[in-house]
Short mmCIF file of C-alpha atoms in Angstrom, two decimals:
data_model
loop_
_atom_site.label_atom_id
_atom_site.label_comp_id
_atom_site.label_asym_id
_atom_site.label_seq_id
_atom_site.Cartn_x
_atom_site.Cartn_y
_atom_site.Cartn_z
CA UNK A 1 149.26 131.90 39.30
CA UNK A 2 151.17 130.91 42.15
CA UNK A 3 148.42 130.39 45.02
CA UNK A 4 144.43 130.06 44.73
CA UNK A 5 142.75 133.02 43.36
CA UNK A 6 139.37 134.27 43.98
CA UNK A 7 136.63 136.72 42.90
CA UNK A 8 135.62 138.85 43.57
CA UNK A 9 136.96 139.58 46.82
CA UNK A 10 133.82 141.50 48.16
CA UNK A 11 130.29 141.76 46.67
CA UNK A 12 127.84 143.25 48.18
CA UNK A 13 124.40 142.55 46.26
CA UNK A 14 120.81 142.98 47.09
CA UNK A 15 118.49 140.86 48.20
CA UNK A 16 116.78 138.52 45.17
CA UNK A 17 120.08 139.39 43.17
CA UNK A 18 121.42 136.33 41.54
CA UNK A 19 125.63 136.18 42.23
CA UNK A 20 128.49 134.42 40.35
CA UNK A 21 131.92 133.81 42.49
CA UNK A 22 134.91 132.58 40.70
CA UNK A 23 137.41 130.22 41.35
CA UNK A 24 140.72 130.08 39.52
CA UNK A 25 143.01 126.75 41.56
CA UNK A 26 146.61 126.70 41.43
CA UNK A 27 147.61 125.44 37.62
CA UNK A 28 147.55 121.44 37.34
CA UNK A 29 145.20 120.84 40.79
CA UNK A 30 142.45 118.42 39.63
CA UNK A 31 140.68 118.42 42.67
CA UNK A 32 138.96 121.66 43.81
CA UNK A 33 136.19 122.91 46.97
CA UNK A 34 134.14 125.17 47.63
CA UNK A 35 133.27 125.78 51.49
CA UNK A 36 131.38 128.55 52.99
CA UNK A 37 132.05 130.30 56.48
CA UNK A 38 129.67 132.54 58.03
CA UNK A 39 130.42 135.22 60.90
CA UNK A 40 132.43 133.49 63.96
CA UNK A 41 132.02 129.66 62.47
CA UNK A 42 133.49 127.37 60.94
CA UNK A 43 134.05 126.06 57.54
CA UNK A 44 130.64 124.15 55.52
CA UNK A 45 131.40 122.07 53.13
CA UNK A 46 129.34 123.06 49.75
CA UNK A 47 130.82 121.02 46.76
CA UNK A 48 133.77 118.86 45.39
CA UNK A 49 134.98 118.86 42.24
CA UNK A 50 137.80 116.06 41.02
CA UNK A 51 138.32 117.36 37.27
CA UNK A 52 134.99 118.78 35.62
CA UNK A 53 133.39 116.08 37.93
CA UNK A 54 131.56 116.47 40.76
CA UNK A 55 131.31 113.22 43.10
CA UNK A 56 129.02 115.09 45.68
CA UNK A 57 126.64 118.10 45.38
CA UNK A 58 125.04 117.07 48.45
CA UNK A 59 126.61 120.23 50.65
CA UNK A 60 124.70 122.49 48.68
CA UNK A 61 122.54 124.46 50.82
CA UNK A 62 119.70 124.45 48.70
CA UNK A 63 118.86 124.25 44.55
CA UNK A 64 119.77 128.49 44.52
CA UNK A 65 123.21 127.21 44.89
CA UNK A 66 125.41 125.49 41.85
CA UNK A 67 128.66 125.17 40.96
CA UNK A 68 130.27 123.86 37.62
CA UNK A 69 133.89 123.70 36.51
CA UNK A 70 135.01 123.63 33.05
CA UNK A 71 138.40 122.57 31.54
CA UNK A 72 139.61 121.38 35.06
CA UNK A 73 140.81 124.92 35.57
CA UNK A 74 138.11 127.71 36.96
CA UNK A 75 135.16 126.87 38.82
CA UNK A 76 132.33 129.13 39.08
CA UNK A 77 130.32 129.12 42.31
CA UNK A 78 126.56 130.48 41.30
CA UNK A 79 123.87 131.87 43.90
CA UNK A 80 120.75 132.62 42.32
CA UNK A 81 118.11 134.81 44.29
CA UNK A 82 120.10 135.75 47.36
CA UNK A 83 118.94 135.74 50.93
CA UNK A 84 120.35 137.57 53.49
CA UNK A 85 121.25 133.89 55.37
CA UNK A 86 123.82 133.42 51.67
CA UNK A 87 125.94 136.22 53.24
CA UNK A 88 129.39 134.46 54.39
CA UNK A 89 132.66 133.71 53.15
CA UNK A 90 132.98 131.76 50.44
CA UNK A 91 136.20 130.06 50.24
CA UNK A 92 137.99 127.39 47.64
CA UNK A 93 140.72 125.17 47.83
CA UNK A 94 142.71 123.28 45.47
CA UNK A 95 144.45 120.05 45.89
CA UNK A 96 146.89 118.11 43.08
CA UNK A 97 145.53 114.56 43.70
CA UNK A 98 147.38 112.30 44.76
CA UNK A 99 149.21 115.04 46.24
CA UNK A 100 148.52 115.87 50.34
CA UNK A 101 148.20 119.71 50.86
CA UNK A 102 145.47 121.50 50.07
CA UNK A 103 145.69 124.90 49.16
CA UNK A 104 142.90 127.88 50.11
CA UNK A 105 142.29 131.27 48.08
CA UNK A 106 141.51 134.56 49.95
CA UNK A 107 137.84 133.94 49.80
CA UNK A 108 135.02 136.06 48.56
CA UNK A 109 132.93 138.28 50.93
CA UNK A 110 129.98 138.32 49.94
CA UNK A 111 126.78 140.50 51.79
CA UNK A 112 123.05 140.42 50.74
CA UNK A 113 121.20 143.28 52.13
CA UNK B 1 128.48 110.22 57.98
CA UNK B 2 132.59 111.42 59.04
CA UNK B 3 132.32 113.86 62.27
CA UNK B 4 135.00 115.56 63.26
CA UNK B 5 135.09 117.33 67.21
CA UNK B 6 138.01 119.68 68.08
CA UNK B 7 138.16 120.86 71.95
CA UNK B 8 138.41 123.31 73.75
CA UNK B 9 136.49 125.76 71.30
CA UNK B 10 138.09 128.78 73.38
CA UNK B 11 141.31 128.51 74.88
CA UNK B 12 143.14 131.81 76.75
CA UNK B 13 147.07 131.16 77.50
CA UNK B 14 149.15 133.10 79.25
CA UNK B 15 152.84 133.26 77.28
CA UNK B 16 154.87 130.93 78.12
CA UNK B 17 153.09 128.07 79.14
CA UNK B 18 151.61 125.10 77.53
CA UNK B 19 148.80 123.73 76.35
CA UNK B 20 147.12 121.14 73.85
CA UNK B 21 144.36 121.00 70.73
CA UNK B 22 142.35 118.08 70.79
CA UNK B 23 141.13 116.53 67.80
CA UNK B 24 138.72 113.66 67.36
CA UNK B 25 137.09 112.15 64.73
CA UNK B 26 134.53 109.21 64.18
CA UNK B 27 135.61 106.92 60.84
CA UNK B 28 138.88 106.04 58.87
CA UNK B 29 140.87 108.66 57.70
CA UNK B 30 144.63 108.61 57.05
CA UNK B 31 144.80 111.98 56.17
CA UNK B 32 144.54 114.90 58.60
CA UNK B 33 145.26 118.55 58.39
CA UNK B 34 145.93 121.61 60.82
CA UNK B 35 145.06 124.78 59.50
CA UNK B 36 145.46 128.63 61.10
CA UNK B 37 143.31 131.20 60.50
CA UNK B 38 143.48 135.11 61.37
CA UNK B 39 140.57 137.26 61.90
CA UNK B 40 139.62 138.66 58.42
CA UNK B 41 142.17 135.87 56.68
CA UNK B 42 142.19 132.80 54.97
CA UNK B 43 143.13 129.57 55.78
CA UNK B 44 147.39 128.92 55.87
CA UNK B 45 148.21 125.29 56.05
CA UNK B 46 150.63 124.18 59.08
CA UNK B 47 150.45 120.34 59.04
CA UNK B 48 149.66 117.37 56.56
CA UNK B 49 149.81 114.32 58.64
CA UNK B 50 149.67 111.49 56.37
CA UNK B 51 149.98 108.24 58.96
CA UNK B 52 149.77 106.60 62.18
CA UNK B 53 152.57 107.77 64.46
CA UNK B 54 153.24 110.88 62.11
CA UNK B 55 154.46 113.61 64.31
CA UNK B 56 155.66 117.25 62.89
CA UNK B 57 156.68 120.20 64.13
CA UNK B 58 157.15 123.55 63.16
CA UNK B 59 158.06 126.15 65.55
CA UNK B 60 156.16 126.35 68.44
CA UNK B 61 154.01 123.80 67.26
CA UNK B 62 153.63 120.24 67.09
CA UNK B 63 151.13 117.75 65.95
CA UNK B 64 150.59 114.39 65.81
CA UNK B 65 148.08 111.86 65.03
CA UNK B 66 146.72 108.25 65.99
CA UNK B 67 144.91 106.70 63.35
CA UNK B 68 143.97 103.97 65.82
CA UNK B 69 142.21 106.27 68.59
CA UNK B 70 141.08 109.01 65.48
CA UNK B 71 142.93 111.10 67.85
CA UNK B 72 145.31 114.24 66.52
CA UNK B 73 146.79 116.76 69.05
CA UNK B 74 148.07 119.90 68.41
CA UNK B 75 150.98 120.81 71.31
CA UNK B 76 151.58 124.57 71.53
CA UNK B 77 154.86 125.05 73.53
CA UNK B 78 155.74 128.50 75.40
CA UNK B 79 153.13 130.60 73.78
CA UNK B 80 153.43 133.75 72.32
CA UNK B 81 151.64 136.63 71.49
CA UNK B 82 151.83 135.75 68.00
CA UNK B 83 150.17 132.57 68.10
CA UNK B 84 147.08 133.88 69.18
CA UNK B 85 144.29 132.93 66.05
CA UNK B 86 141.76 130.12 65.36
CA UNK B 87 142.99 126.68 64.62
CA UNK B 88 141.17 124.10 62.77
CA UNK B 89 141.67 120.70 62.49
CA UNK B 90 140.22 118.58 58.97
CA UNK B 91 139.85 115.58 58.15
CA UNK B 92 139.82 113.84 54.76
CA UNK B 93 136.66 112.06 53.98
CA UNK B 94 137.01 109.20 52.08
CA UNK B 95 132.90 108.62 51.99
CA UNK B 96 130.20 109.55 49.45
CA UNK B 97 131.87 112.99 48.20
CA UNK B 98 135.46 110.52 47.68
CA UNK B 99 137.67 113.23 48.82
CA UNK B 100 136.45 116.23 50.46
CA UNK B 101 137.39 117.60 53.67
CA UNK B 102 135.11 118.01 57.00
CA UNK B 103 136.32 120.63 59.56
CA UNK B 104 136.28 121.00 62.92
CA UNK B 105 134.69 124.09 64.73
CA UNK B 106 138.12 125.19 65.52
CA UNK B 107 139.52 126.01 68.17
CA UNK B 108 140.18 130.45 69.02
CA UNK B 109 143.30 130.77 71.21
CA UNK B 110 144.29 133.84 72.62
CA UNK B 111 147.57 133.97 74.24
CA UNK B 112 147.99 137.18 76.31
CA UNK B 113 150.83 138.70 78.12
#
């Protein structure tokens, strides 16, 4: 597609409810984030991916949270047991290394309640 | 650890006038990035500024950035209306994670009449 694409746009799950958000980067980017934004702040850095690869996990919030990306195309963004504190905007970006400008999808709203 | 500081965190402008983003950050970088975000939006890219002395301008708006000092500015000239949102400055990390990008809190201007 022609810009970052993300779902779904907004989930709202129950507490203890395990979540999958998906991440589809603009065709050919090898390097791809995830960040998180809650209410008001700003962005949190989760996880990096350069191809399948991921240098640094270390932005993951705790070991709910993982992220994998297959075929360095769609990553998949996985929250397992939600807590009300998960609830935020989770955004990715896409960037065609070496290349400068780095894209960012719409974002998934996500609520636990 | 790469910090990045962006002041003021709340700026009101009256149209017309003039007024600058501060943007600081504490290790090597030679890549920095403006971004604008609307309530309820994602994140549109304005500037990619790639070296020292790099200056660009679009619009209203002008940034620059000096590698030496880890200092970028964002210039907003004659305000308008329009450019009321939050603006976020990022920096790209070349650290443990080898490529991902740290934020700033932004910066929420409101220009009013």
């Amino acid at each position: 597609g022609a810009g970052v694409s993300q779902s779904p746009s907004n989930k709202v799950t129950e507490k203890g409810k395990d979540v999958e958000l998906r991440c589809d980067p603009i065709s050919g980017h090898t390097a791809l984030y995830w960040y998180r934004q809650s209410l008001g702040q700003g962005l949190e850095f989760l996880i990096y991916f350069q191809g399948n690869s991921a240098p640094d996990k270390s932005g993951l919030p705790s070991d709910r949270f993982s992220a994998e990306r297959t075929g360095g195309s769609v990553s998949t963004l996985t929250i397992q047991r939600t807590q009300q504190e998960d609830s935020a905007v989770y955004l990715c970006a896409s960037r065609n290394t070496p290349g400068n400008t780095i894209y960012f999808g719409e974002g998934s709203w996500l609520t636990v309640v | 650890e790469l910090k990045v500081e962006q002041n003021p965190l709340f700026l009101s402008m009256q149209e017309g006038k003039n007024y600058t983003i501060y943007c600081n950050y504490s290790t090597t970088s030679d890549r920095l990035y403006w971004y604008r975000q609307d309530p309820g939006k994602s994140l549109e890219s304005l500037f990619v500024l790639l070296s020292n002395g790099a200056v660009k301008q679009e619009g209203r708006l002008m940034a620059s950035l000096d590698t030496k000092a880890r200092l970028s500015t964002l210039h907003i000239t004659a305000a308008v209306h329009d450019l009321s949102a939050t603006y976020f400055c990022a920096v790209l990390n070349y650290g443990g994670s080898q490529g991902n990008l740290i934020f700033g809190k932004g910066t929420k201007l409101s220009v009013k009449p």
